[in-house]
Each structure stands twice: as C-alpha cells, then as structure tokens.
Amino acid sequence: MEPQALLVLLLFVLVLSIFLGFELINKVPSTLHTPLMSGANAISGITIVGALLASGGEGTFSSILVGTFAVFFASINVVGGYLVTNRMLKMFKKK
Amino acid sequence: MIDFFQSSIFVNLAYIFASILFIFGLKMLSSPETAQRGNLVSASGMLIAILVTLAQNEIIAYEYLLIALFGGLVVGVLASSLVKMTSMPELVALFNGFGGIASLLVGVAEFINPSSSTLIQIIAISFTVLIGGITFSGSLVAFGKLSEIISGKPLILFGQRFVLSALLLVAILLVLELIIYTGLLNISSQTILFILIGVTLILGVLLTAPIGGADMPVVIALLNSYSGLAASSAGFVINNNVLIVAGALVGASGLILTNIMCKAMNRSLSNVLFGGFGAATSSSEGSGQIQGEVKPITAEDAYLILEAANSVLVVPGYGMAVSQAQHVVRELGELLEDNGCEVKYAIHPVAGRMPGHMNVLLAEANVSYDVLAEPDDVNPLMDTVDVCIVIGANDVVNPDARENEGSPIYGMPVIEVDRAKTVFVLKRSMAAGFAGIDNPLFLKENSRMLFGDAKESISTLVSEFKT
C-alpha cells in the first residue's frame, strides 16, 4: 500500500477509536475509577506487540537489545497491570 | 496449515479480534457486577495479540525475547501480588511508567534498525519518543511522590515556566530536525534522537514535580492517558492497527478520568498542571479573620452521641489511608448498623491520591460498594444526617468552597458536612490540609475535633460500643 494511503487508513482507525473510547467510558461510577485506570493501563501494554517484533525480528545487535528491554518493561506492564486490577476487583462486593 | 497461521491475513484478523475483546473488556469494567470478567476478557485479548505475534514468521529469534518475557512475567506477578492495597497508587504509577518506556524503546529500536524508515514513520517515532519519555519520567516522579520517597509538596523551580517552554521548543526543533534533517547541527540523526530522549525525560520531571499531593489524582489519570497515546503512536511506527486501537481507547479513558478529576476540583487542567497550587503563601487573604474556637471531644463523649444517632455519614480522606483505618471504620459501621443506625460513606472523587482511592480501600475492608455514595447523592439529604464522621479529609469538606469567594478553592464541589447536625473531625493536629488552606469547618458551632491517629480514635469508639 502507498504510504500516504496507509497513513490515512491508520488515522481513520485512530480517530474512530478515540471516539469509541469516549463513548465506552463515559459513565463509569467513581467506585471503579481505580480498577478502570489500572485495567486501561494494562491495555496500554499492547505496545508489547511492537516490542516483540523489534526483539525477535531482523535487526542490528543494538536494535534487538533495545527491543528486548522494551519486551521486559511492556510485559511487566501487561502482567502486573492485569493481575493488580484483578486483585482489586475481587474485593468489590455487594452484600 | 502452519502457513495460514503465519499469514498476514490471519495475524490481522486475530488483531481485530483482540481489539474487540479490549472494547468489550473496557465496557464491562464500567459496571461493578461485570468488572472482574471484563478485566479477564481484556486480558485474553492481550494474550491472543501476544501469541499471534510470536507465531509470525517475522520473528526469527526467540532467545532474547523469551528471556525478557519471562523476566517481565516474574516481576509483574511478584509486584502485583506482594504490594499492599494502600500502596496501590504508586504501583499503578510505576506500571504506567513502564508502559511509557516500552513504547519509547519500540520507537528507538525501529529508528536504529537499518531498514530505512519512511517519513511518516520518523514523525511517528518522534511522537512516540516524546510522549513515551514524558510518561516514563513523569510516572517515576509520581511514583516517588506517592511512595513518599520524594516530598509530596509542589516543587517549583525558579523560572519553571521559562525552562519548560524553552525545553518544549528545543524538543520541537529536534523533532523537526529529525524529520527534514538539514544537517545544520552537524551530528548524526541517532545523536539527535538521543538528545531528544534526554529532553523528554527532563520535561516529564518538570511537568510532574510542581504538582502537589492533593492534585495527584489528576496527574495519574493524565499520565495514564499519555501511556495510551504513546502506544497508539508506536502503532504508527510499525503500521499496526491493534496498537492504535488499544492505545486510543486508553488515551480516551484517561482523558475522561482527568476531566472528571478536574471538574471535581472546579479547576482547569492547565491550572492543575501549571498553577503551582498549594504553593500560594497568602491563600486565606480576603477571608478576614475566621471566628470561633476549636472544640475538642473525647472518644467517650463521641460514643455517646453516636450511640444516639439514627444516621451517620462517614467521609474518608487521605488520612484514612495513611493511618490504615479502613478496617476499624468498617467495624464501627457494622456496630452502628447493629445499633439501628443508617450508615453511608460519602466519597469525593479526588479524595486520596488516585481516582477511586478510597473506594478501593473500603472495598478491601469489605464495605459493600452500594453504601458508597458520591457528593451529589449525599448533599441534598445532609440536613437529615445526625453525625458526619470526617476521617482525615480536609479540603473536600471545606465550607469555604461555598461561602468564601476569596478562597482558592471557592466553587469546588464539596461534601457539605457542616450542614449535618453534628460533625466529628478526626485529625492528628490542627495543621492545614494539602492545599494549605484554612478550614473554617473546624470552628463551626456543630463541629467537634477528635484529635489523634484516626485508627486509634476509631478503635476506641469500637471498644466503647462493645462494652
């Protein structure tokens, strides 16, 4: 695909996703603000996909090394983020 | 068959499926009944995205990435299971910073990879590094402040705004130089990128350091949004839709939370970020002399009043987190209920150090979430409340927000506890709150000060009830 056409497509996806995000989270009760934040934080660890490609893909030693560090940090973000959110949500109970 | 699982059509379909799971997961996170399942749905989306990426034939070597994945897994599991609930704000801040640095490193790795980058990719790399760097160092400062490694007070450097604007200008110029590469600086583009990283890291520190402890909920929500935007931006670097979608969802949710926090303080975002609130020295000017005197009460007398009360409203603040009083608070609530009293908890959106901080602590202590109310729900009924127990909250119950136009927090929506028949204020001493503002609540006719550590004071009340 032409780079320009690809850019337009990706921007299109970006804009729609931002609107979707606003719609999705508009009415969150304040009780769930912390789990929502840490759950969203875990999702932002999706950057791990890019990190894996940089670490395991073709590249120079330095680009692979940098990518490997990215995998390390992103996986802490993902694993820790989801677990901690789960730990918090387990406590929210109604009697 | 294996060819199919490695084909780009399969990989992209799997990414779309992962995006759908993120969307449903986030939707389910917005209701207490479905939240825990929602988190699992979102986590399975992440697992799918990771697995199909690993199966791609673009990945040729596994040894480094598996070591890093395993290392991250161990650290993540340990950190999330060992940390105490009261330390949740700093842990969330730290994880957030890791997300930021990971996006930054993805950008750097792509930049130093010899396969030539397109102009669009270079622009995306610059953005990723800029946002990722600010997220990382900003989150580390937030982590330091929340865990009290560094002072929670606003740190205002001399000429803060000037330095900040100058650095921002430098960052923009460096980005431009990366994009058009005039060669005027006579250094390689890699060196420019490294200088840019340095500048963004300093920017993150300068943006977060001036923000005081009470404004932390806003900053945490904003940094959360940044980490999403960094991931989204990294999606443009590697032309990947799932990064763009997931990052944008996080960015949007972070912005919504930031907005809620700002509204709860009746301040604009720029005022929070650049106002240096709490550093003001003449905060109570214009209010004149505050009339009245402080009326202390003993736990024994407080018990007698509580024993006769029909409705009690508990208003927790950061002080409850500091003294870890949530468990005795729940015990007191149960004793009051057994005594035929209606007990509710009023939680201000910015109470504590992160959005929803108090709710998490009370949930930890087994308080049912349906008795946790927001200011708008409790304020109209405040006149019928017999006793309000304010535990380590200050600015969020300050009547000056309604009555004193000269007050820096005038106009902020507060919990109007002074309208209740009696108010108990649990406080260590008469020191001002984080905003450094006088609180006339303490001097009101119906206020009684219960001095001392919140946990000890409430434990005394609990034992009075039991005898």
XYZ file of C-alpha atoms in Angstrom:
562
model
C 0.000 0.000 0.000
C 1.100 3.556 -0.696
C 2.476 5.138 2.476
C 0.032 8.051 2.222
C -2.965 5.773 1.766
C -1.807 3.667 4.704
C -1.402 6.762 6.865
C -4.927 7.918 6.068
C -6.284 4.490 6.904
C -4.415 4.360 10.219
C -5.511 7.893 11.121
C -9.086 6.881 10.326
C -8.772 3.970 12.750
C -7.223 6.265 15.369
C -9.973 8.868 15.209
C -12.765 6.306 15.367
C -11.100 4.514 18.292
C -10.780 7.738 20.268
C -14.481 8.443 19.810
C -15.285 4.859 20.729
C -13.163 5.217 23.868
C -15.029 8.341 24.948
C -18.377 6.635 24.402
C -17.329 3.448 26.209
C -16.123 5.030 29.398
C -18.418 7.966 29.685
C -20.489 6.758 32.609
C -18.150 4.928 34.927
C -19.187 5.042 38.606
C -16.472 6.579 40.765
C -16.206 3.312 42.710
C -14.476 1.803 39.705
C -12.116 4.648 38.856
C -9.003 2.908 40.152
C -9.626 -0.518 38.558
C -10.610 1.177 35.314
C -7.387 3.127 35.337
C -5.173 0.163 36.109
C -7.099 -2.051 33.678
C -6.669 0.559 30.951
C -3.023 0.836 31.915
C -2.612 -2.894 31.304
C -4.162 -2.464 27.851
C -1.629 0.232 27.030
C 0.948 -2.535 27.413
C -0.193 -3.604 23.907
C 2.996 -1.898 22.822
C 4.483 -5.331 23.671
C 3.482 -6.391 20.134
C 5.887 -3.829 18.703
C 8.483 -4.794 21.285
C 8.323 -8.492 20.376
C 8.760 -7.676 16.681
C 11.764 -5.463 17.475
C 13.348 -8.026 19.772
C 12.763 -11.136 17.675
C 12.760 -9.668 14.194
C 15.598 -8.769 11.882
C 17.859 -6.007 13.073
C 21.254 -4.992 14.362
C 22.504 -6.083 17.743
C 21.627 -2.708 19.242
C 18.074 -2.601 17.836
C 17.434 -6.125 19.106
C 18.847 -5.197 22.515
C 16.634 -2.114 22.745
C 13.655 -4.212 21.622
C 14.403 -6.796 24.288
C 14.332 -4.154 27.007
C 11.043 -2.960 25.560
C 9.650 -6.510 25.877
C 10.770 -6.638 29.501
C 9.110 -3.370 30.504
C 5.977 -3.958 28.449
C 5.466 -7.427 29.902
C 5.740 -6.061 33.459
C 3.110 -3.510 32.464
C 0.824 -6.168 30.969
C 1.180 -8.930 33.554
C 1.332 -6.656 36.584
C -1.460 -4.424 35.308
C -3.954 -7.210 34.727
C -3.127 -9.059 37.940
C -3.352 -5.999 40.125
C -6.654 -5.000 38.530
C -7.988 -8.480 39.129
C -6.843 -8.364 42.737
C -8.669 -5.096 43.283
C -11.870 -6.149 41.525
C -12.080 -9.329 43.584
C -12.601 -7.105 46.627
C -15.569 -5.199 45.221
C -18.529 -6.975 46.708
C -22.129 -6.155 47.367
C -23.788 -7.529 50.427
C -1.864 -25.160 7.776
C 1.045 -23.590 9.607
C 1.390 -21.239 6.671
C -2.118 -19.994 7.289
C -1.428 -19.184 10.951
C 1.600 -17.205 9.893
C -0.102 -15.403 7.027
C -0.662 -11.704 7.494
C -4.400 -12.106 6.928
C -4.693 -14.449 9.908
C -2.492 -12.262 12.079
C -4.531 -9.182 11.245
C -7.822 -10.953 11.857
C -6.508 -12.028 15.231
C -5.538 -8.417 15.998
C -9.085 -7.314 15.130
C -10.436 -9.991 17.451
C -8.081 -8.788 20.206
C -9.321 -5.213 19.677
C -12.922 -6.394 20.043
C -12.016 -8.095 23.321
C -10.376 -4.875 24.580
C -13.504 -2.912 23.710
C -15.835 -5.358 25.456
C -13.466 -5.642 28.390
C -13.425 -1.882 28.920
C -17.204 -1.705 28.583
C -17.593 -4.401 31.230
C -15.136 -2.585 33.504
C -17.633 0.235 33.882
C -20.092 -1.749 35.999
C -19.241 -3.386 39.338
C -21.142 -6.591 38.500
C -19.215 -7.306 35.317
C -15.902 -5.585 36.025
C -13.901 -8.625 37.052
C -14.983 -10.605 33.990
C -14.297 -7.541 31.854
C -10.714 -7.482 33.025
C -10.338 -11.159 32.095
C -11.861 -10.524 28.658
C -9.378 -7.727 28.084
C -6.511 -9.921 29.327
C -7.447 -12.700 26.911
C -7.376 -10.132 24.099
C -3.830 -9.287 25.149
C -2.847 -12.958 25.283
C -4.173 -13.519 21.763
C -2.300 -10.478 20.451
C 0.951 -11.694 22.047
C 0.584 -15.305 20.846
C -0.138 -14.478 17.199
C 2.744 -12.010 17.200
C 5.069 -14.731 18.481
C 3.821 -17.110 15.776
C 4.574 -14.672 12.977
C 7.410 -15.583 10.635
C 8.770 -12.049 11.003
C 10.126 -13.274 14.312
C 13.314 -15.165 13.637
C 14.998 -15.396 17.009
C 13.309 -16.269 20.268
C 16.049 -16.477 22.874
C 16.206 -12.803 23.872
C 12.515 -12.110 23.770
C 11.629 -15.200 25.779
C 14.117 -14.255 28.483
C 12.673 -10.727 28.597
C 9.092 -12.017 28.589
C 9.840 -14.406 31.419
C 11.648 -11.720 33.401
C 8.740 -9.315 32.977
C 6.285 -12.034 33.938
C 8.126 -12.786 37.182
C 8.488 -9.123 38.128
C 4.840 -8.420 37.236
C 3.499 -11.356 39.236
C 5.643 -10.573 42.269
C 4.932 -6.842 42.273
C 1.186 -7.254 41.849
C 0.779 -9.952 44.468
C 3.145 -8.631 47.128
C 2.144 -4.985 47.187
C -0.217 -3.781 49.899
C -3.547 -2.284 48.916
C -2.526 1.027 50.443
C 0.433 1.190 48.054
C -1.777 0.759 45.005
C -1.440 4.356 43.735
C 2.338 4.174 43.427
C 2.267 0.731 41.831
C -0.209 1.889 39.195
C 2.030 4.901 38.552
C 5.076 2.650 38.178
C 3.394 0.219 35.758
C 2.228 3.202 33.785
C 5.789 4.447 33.502
C 6.931 1.031 32.272
C 4.320 1.195 29.512
C 5.703 4.590 28.520
C 9.341 3.494 28.406
C 8.377 0.359 26.436
C 6.731 2.484 23.739
C 9.737 4.793 23.684
C 12.092 1.832 23.234
C 9.943 0.426 20.420
C 10.362 3.752 18.657
C 14.126 3.781 19.256
C 14.560 0.174 18.097
C 12.733 0.962 14.871
C 14.836 4.077 14.373
C 18.221 2.394 14.749
C 17.145 -0.560 12.649
C 18.978 -0.180 9.322
C 15.899 -0.914 7.208
C 15.068 2.597 6.057
C 12.142 4.319 7.744
C 9.606 6.336 5.796
C 8.976 9.973 6.588
C 5.698 9.046 8.269
C 7.473 6.520 10.459
C 10.082 9.072 11.504
C 7.344 11.508 12.508
C 5.616 8.709 14.436
C 8.897 7.717 16.103
C 9.447 11.307 17.249
C 5.969 11.454 18.762
C 6.363 8.064 20.425
C 9.665 9.071 21.982
C 8.262 12.421 23.100
C 5.110 11.047 24.750
C 6.744 7.839 25.971
C 9.599 9.762 27.603
C 7.290 12.205 29.358
C 5.107 9.312 30.541
C 8.107 7.427 31.893
C 9.863 10.142 33.858
C 6.569 11.771 34.870
C 5.305 8.463 36.242
C 8.553 7.886 38.105
C 8.225 11.284 39.797
C 4.582 10.476 40.603
C 5.736 7.124 41.987
C 8.338 8.891 44.125
C 5.808 11.369 45.465
C 3.152 8.742 46.185
C 5.523 6.401 47.969
C 6.968 9.414 49.795
C 10.489 8.779 48.537
C 10.403 12.405 47.476
C 8.384 15.195 49.054
C 4.720 15.384 48.083
C 4.878 19.155 48.194
C 4.853 21.073 44.932
C 8.417 21.744 43.826
C 8.583 24.988 41.943
C 11.935 25.758 40.416
C 12.982 29.277 39.723
C 11.826 30.177 36.229
C 9.935 26.891 35.930
C 7.705 28.059 33.127
C 10.563 29.586 31.192
C 12.657 26.415 31.399
C 9.641 24.324 30.463
C 8.787 26.430 27.422
C 12.429 26.526 26.340
C 12.746 22.734 26.598
C 9.495 22.247 24.735
C 10.823 24.473 21.965
C 14.084 22.517 21.873
C 12.101 19.271 21.649
C 10.047 20.587 18.739
C 13.171 21.772 16.925
C 14.845 18.405 17.429
C 11.771 16.633 16.064
C 11.795 18.928 13.027
C 15.492 18.269 12.501
C 14.841 14.529 12.652
C 12.129 14.838 10.036
C 13.781 17.129 7.486
C 17.421 16.576 8.533
C 19.120 19.753 7.398
C 22.437 18.634 8.836
C 22.863 22.088 10.382
C 23.711 20.646 13.765
C 26.446 18.538 12.207
C 25.531 15.481 14.253
C 24.010 12.199 13.209
C 20.284 11.691 13.384
C 20.831 8.997 16.028
C 22.535 11.518 18.285
C 19.618 13.886 17.746
C 17.228 11.157 18.809
C 19.215 10.526 21.976
C 19.261 14.225 22.818
C 15.506 14.261 22.217
C 15.079 11.372 24.665
C 17.055 13.292 27.283
C 14.942 16.396 26.757
C 11.656 14.470 27.038
C 12.802 12.809 30.260
C 13.582 16.201 31.794
C 10.251 17.526 30.506
C 8.375 14.713 32.264
C 10.096 15.546 35.556
C 9.453 19.271 35.213
C 5.798 18.707 34.367
C 5.144 16.464 37.366
C 7.389 17.883 40.093
C 5.394 21.106 40.616
C 2.179 19.206 41.267
C 1.184 18.778 44.891
C -0.011 15.606 46.597
C -3.682 16.573 46.566
C -3.601 17.043 42.799
C -2.078 13.611 42.225
C -5.357 12.007 41.039
C -5.363 14.367 38.059
C -1.743 13.660 37.188
C -2.116 9.898 37.460
C -5.160 9.965 35.186
C -3.332 12.184 32.709
C -0.186 10.015 32.669
C -2.439 7.012 32.127
C -3.837 8.751 29.089
C -0.309 9.547 27.838
C 0.784 5.915 28.076
C -2.134 5.022 25.802
C -1.231 7.752 23.342
C 2.384 6.563 23.306
C 1.247 3.031 22.449
C -1.061 4.414 19.778
C 1.791 6.418 18.345
C 4.009 3.323 18.348
C 1.262 1.737 16.241
C 2.020 4.269 13.513
C 5.705 3.366 13.737
C 5.117 -0.313 12.997
C 1.889 0.171 10.984
C -0.132 -1.874 13.405
C -3.855 -1.393 13.958
C -4.186 -3.155 17.295
C -1.688 -0.761 18.910
C -3.548 2.218 17.505
C -6.964 0.990 18.643
C -5.926 -0.171 22.112
C -3.754 2.897 22.693
C -6.524 5.261 21.614
C -9.026 3.555 23.935
C -6.659 4.036 26.872
C -5.897 7.597 25.820
C -9.603 8.448 25.700
C -10.404 6.774 29.018
C -7.513 8.564 30.705
C -8.732 11.889 29.375
C -12.259 11.235 30.649
C -10.910 10.453 34.117
C -8.689 13.549 34.009
C -11.717 15.627 33.133
C -13.802 14.125 35.956
C -10.994 14.888 38.439
C -10.632 18.479 37.212
C -14.390 19.062 37.448
C -14.390 17.662 40.976
C -11.903 20.381 41.900
C -13.544 23.079 39.785
C -10.219 23.761 38.116
C -8.998 23.639 34.578
C -6.321 21.174 33.544
C -3.838 23.951 32.829
C -4.474 25.343 36.305
C -3.649 21.953 37.838
C -0.541 21.494 35.686
C 0.875 24.993 35.847
C -0.941 26.653 38.735
C 1.518 25.548 41.401
C -1.496 25.239 43.665
C -0.723 24.946 47.348
C 2.475 26.879 46.905
C 0.490 30.073 47.309
C 1.511 31.808 50.512
C -1.368 34.229 51.031
C -4.129 31.693 50.489
C -6.515 32.870 53.158
C -6.304 36.533 52.329
C -9.641 38.155 51.750
C -11.403 35.791 54.089
C -10.740 38.062 57.026
C -10.409 36.677 60.487
C -12.007 33.325 60.989
C -14.275 33.479 64.012
C -14.858 30.752 66.539
C -12.873 28.284 68.532
C -11.851 24.685 68.210
C -13.963 22.349 70.331
C -12.219 19.062 71.063
C -14.168 15.993 72.081
C -13.105 12.775 73.750
C -13.808 9.381 72.203
C -16.076 8.571 75.165
C -18.297 11.598 74.538
C -18.261 10.913 70.808
C -19.501 7.401 71.543
C -22.483 8.742 73.481
C -23.504 10.935 70.547
C -23.007 8.114 68.025
C -24.956 5.713 70.184
C -27.991 8.003 69.960
C -27.613 8.724 66.226
C -30.047 7.410 63.619
C -27.984 8.255 60.574
C -24.222 8.503 60.218
C -22.244 9.605 57.202
C -18.562 8.668 57.025
C -16.363 10.934 54.900
C -12.915 9.407 54.377
C -9.871 11.199 53.022
C -6.191 10.556 52.539
C -5.747 10.480 56.338
C -7.676 7.205 56.438
C -5.196 5.679 54.008
C -2.228 6.988 55.984
C -3.384 5.506 59.282
C -4.803 2.387 57.563
C -8.055 2.893 59.412
C -10.349 1.301 56.796
C -10.832 -1.978 58.712
C -11.794 -0.351 62.019
C -14.018 2.052 60.083
C -15.908 -0.907 58.651
C -16.168 -2.450 62.124
C -17.557 0.786 63.552
C -20.032 0.957 60.660
C -21.282 -2.557 61.401
C -21.677 -1.812 65.114
C -23.637 1.324 64.283
C -25.886 -0.640 61.945
C -26.487 -3.247 64.632
C -27.491 -0.343 66.816
C -30.255 0.557 64.333
C -28.377 3.379 62.666
C -28.157 4.000 58.937
C -24.520 4.219 57.805
C -23.337 5.622 54.493
C -19.978 6.613 53.101
C -19.569 9.800 51.092
C -16.561 9.755 48.810
C -15.301 12.778 46.982
C -13.837 11.989 43.538
C -10.457 13.498 44.422
C -10.208 12.140 47.981
C -6.905 10.318 48.304
C -4.071 10.113 45.850
C -5.622 8.498 42.814
C -9.079 8.350 41.259
C -11.228 5.986 43.349
C -8.550 5.517 46.035
C -10.997 5.494 48.965
C -13.334 3.061 47.210
C -10.511 0.537 46.839
C -9.520 0.823 50.496
C -13.095 0.401 51.714
C -13.631 -2.496 49.332
C -10.508 -4.080 50.811
C -12.089 -3.738 54.258
C -15.228 -5.475 52.941
C -17.537 -2.469 52.794
C -20.324 -3.150 50.302
C -19.975 -0.818 47.299
C -23.662 0.120 47.299
C -23.302 2.153 50.522
C -20.532 4.260 48.954
C -22.125 7.484 47.706
C -20.934 10.461 45.683
C -21.228 14.082 46.899
C -24.207 14.802 44.643
C -26.139 11.957 46.249
C -25.499 12.862 49.876
C -25.552 16.672 49.806
C -29.335 17.080 49.281
C -30.005 14.870 52.332
C -27.299 16.365 54.524
C -29.722 18.203 56.845
C -31.186 14.870 57.951
C -27.812 13.357 58.888
C -27.223 13.142 62.639
C -23.456 12.675 62.641
C -20.826 13.120 59.968
C -17.502 11.461 60.719
C -14.740 13.129 58.729
C -11.678 10.876 58.715
C -8.539 12.590 57.551
C -10.317 14.607 54.868
C -9.874 18.332 54.721
C -10.187 20.291 51.504
C -13.063 18.156 50.171
C -15.228 19.163 53.161
C -14.144 22.807 53.377
C -17.219 25.083 53.620
C -15.129 27.952 52.204
C -15.651 26.364 48.804
C -19.276 27.508 49.050
C -19.093 30.511 51.347
C -15.854 32.390 50.822
C -15.297 33.891 47.396
C -11.732 34.793 48.380
C -10.761 31.187 48.985
C -8.583 29.449 46.391
C -10.975 26.517 46.371
C -14.115 28.646 46.011
C -16.536 26.898 43.646
C -15.122 23.416 44.145
C -17.943 20.918 44.705
C -17.515 19.680 48.294
C -19.286 17.343 50.668
C -21.322 19.778 52.760
C -20.731 18.069 56.101
C -21.179 21.306 58.062
C -24.915 21.086 57.340
C -25.234 17.858 59.323
C -26.417 18.097 62.933
C -23.028 17.165 64.351
C -19.643 16.774 62.667
C -16.765 14.797 64.136
C -13.456 15.676 62.571
C -10.737 13.080 63.116
C -7.397 14.754 62.746
C -3.876 14.418 64.013
C -3.442 18.116 64.687
C -4.681 21.486 63.541
C -2.294 21.574 60.562
C -3.820 22.746 57.289
C -4.658 20.294 54.502
C -2.531 19.672 51.435
C -3.785 22.765 49.711
C -2.518 24.749 52.712
C -5.861 26.465 53.165
C -7.615 27.258 56.448
C -10.704 25.204 57.042
C -13.487 27.039 58.911
C -15.309 23.725 59.328
C -13.171 23.050 62.414
C -14.508 26.191 64.070
C -18.190 25.733 63.291
C -20.718 25.526 66.105
C -21.617 21.880 65.339
C -18.029 20.643 64.834
C -16.151 18.529 67.359
C -12.495 17.698 66.910
C -11.374 14.199 67.795
C -7.614 14.596 67.828
C -5.197 11.724 67.403
C -4.451 8.913 64.991
C -7.624 8.002 63.099
C -7.171 4.280 63.588
C -6.677 4.608 67.352
C -9.600 7.031 67.747
C -11.966 4.731 65.895
C -10.678 1.654 67.720
C -11.565 3.417 70.981
C -15.067 4.103 69.650
C -15.380 0.458 68.615
C -14.380 -0.788 72.050
C -16.814 1.648 73.687
C -19.563 0.104 71.595
C -18.536 -3.383 72.601
C -18.603 -2.752 76.349
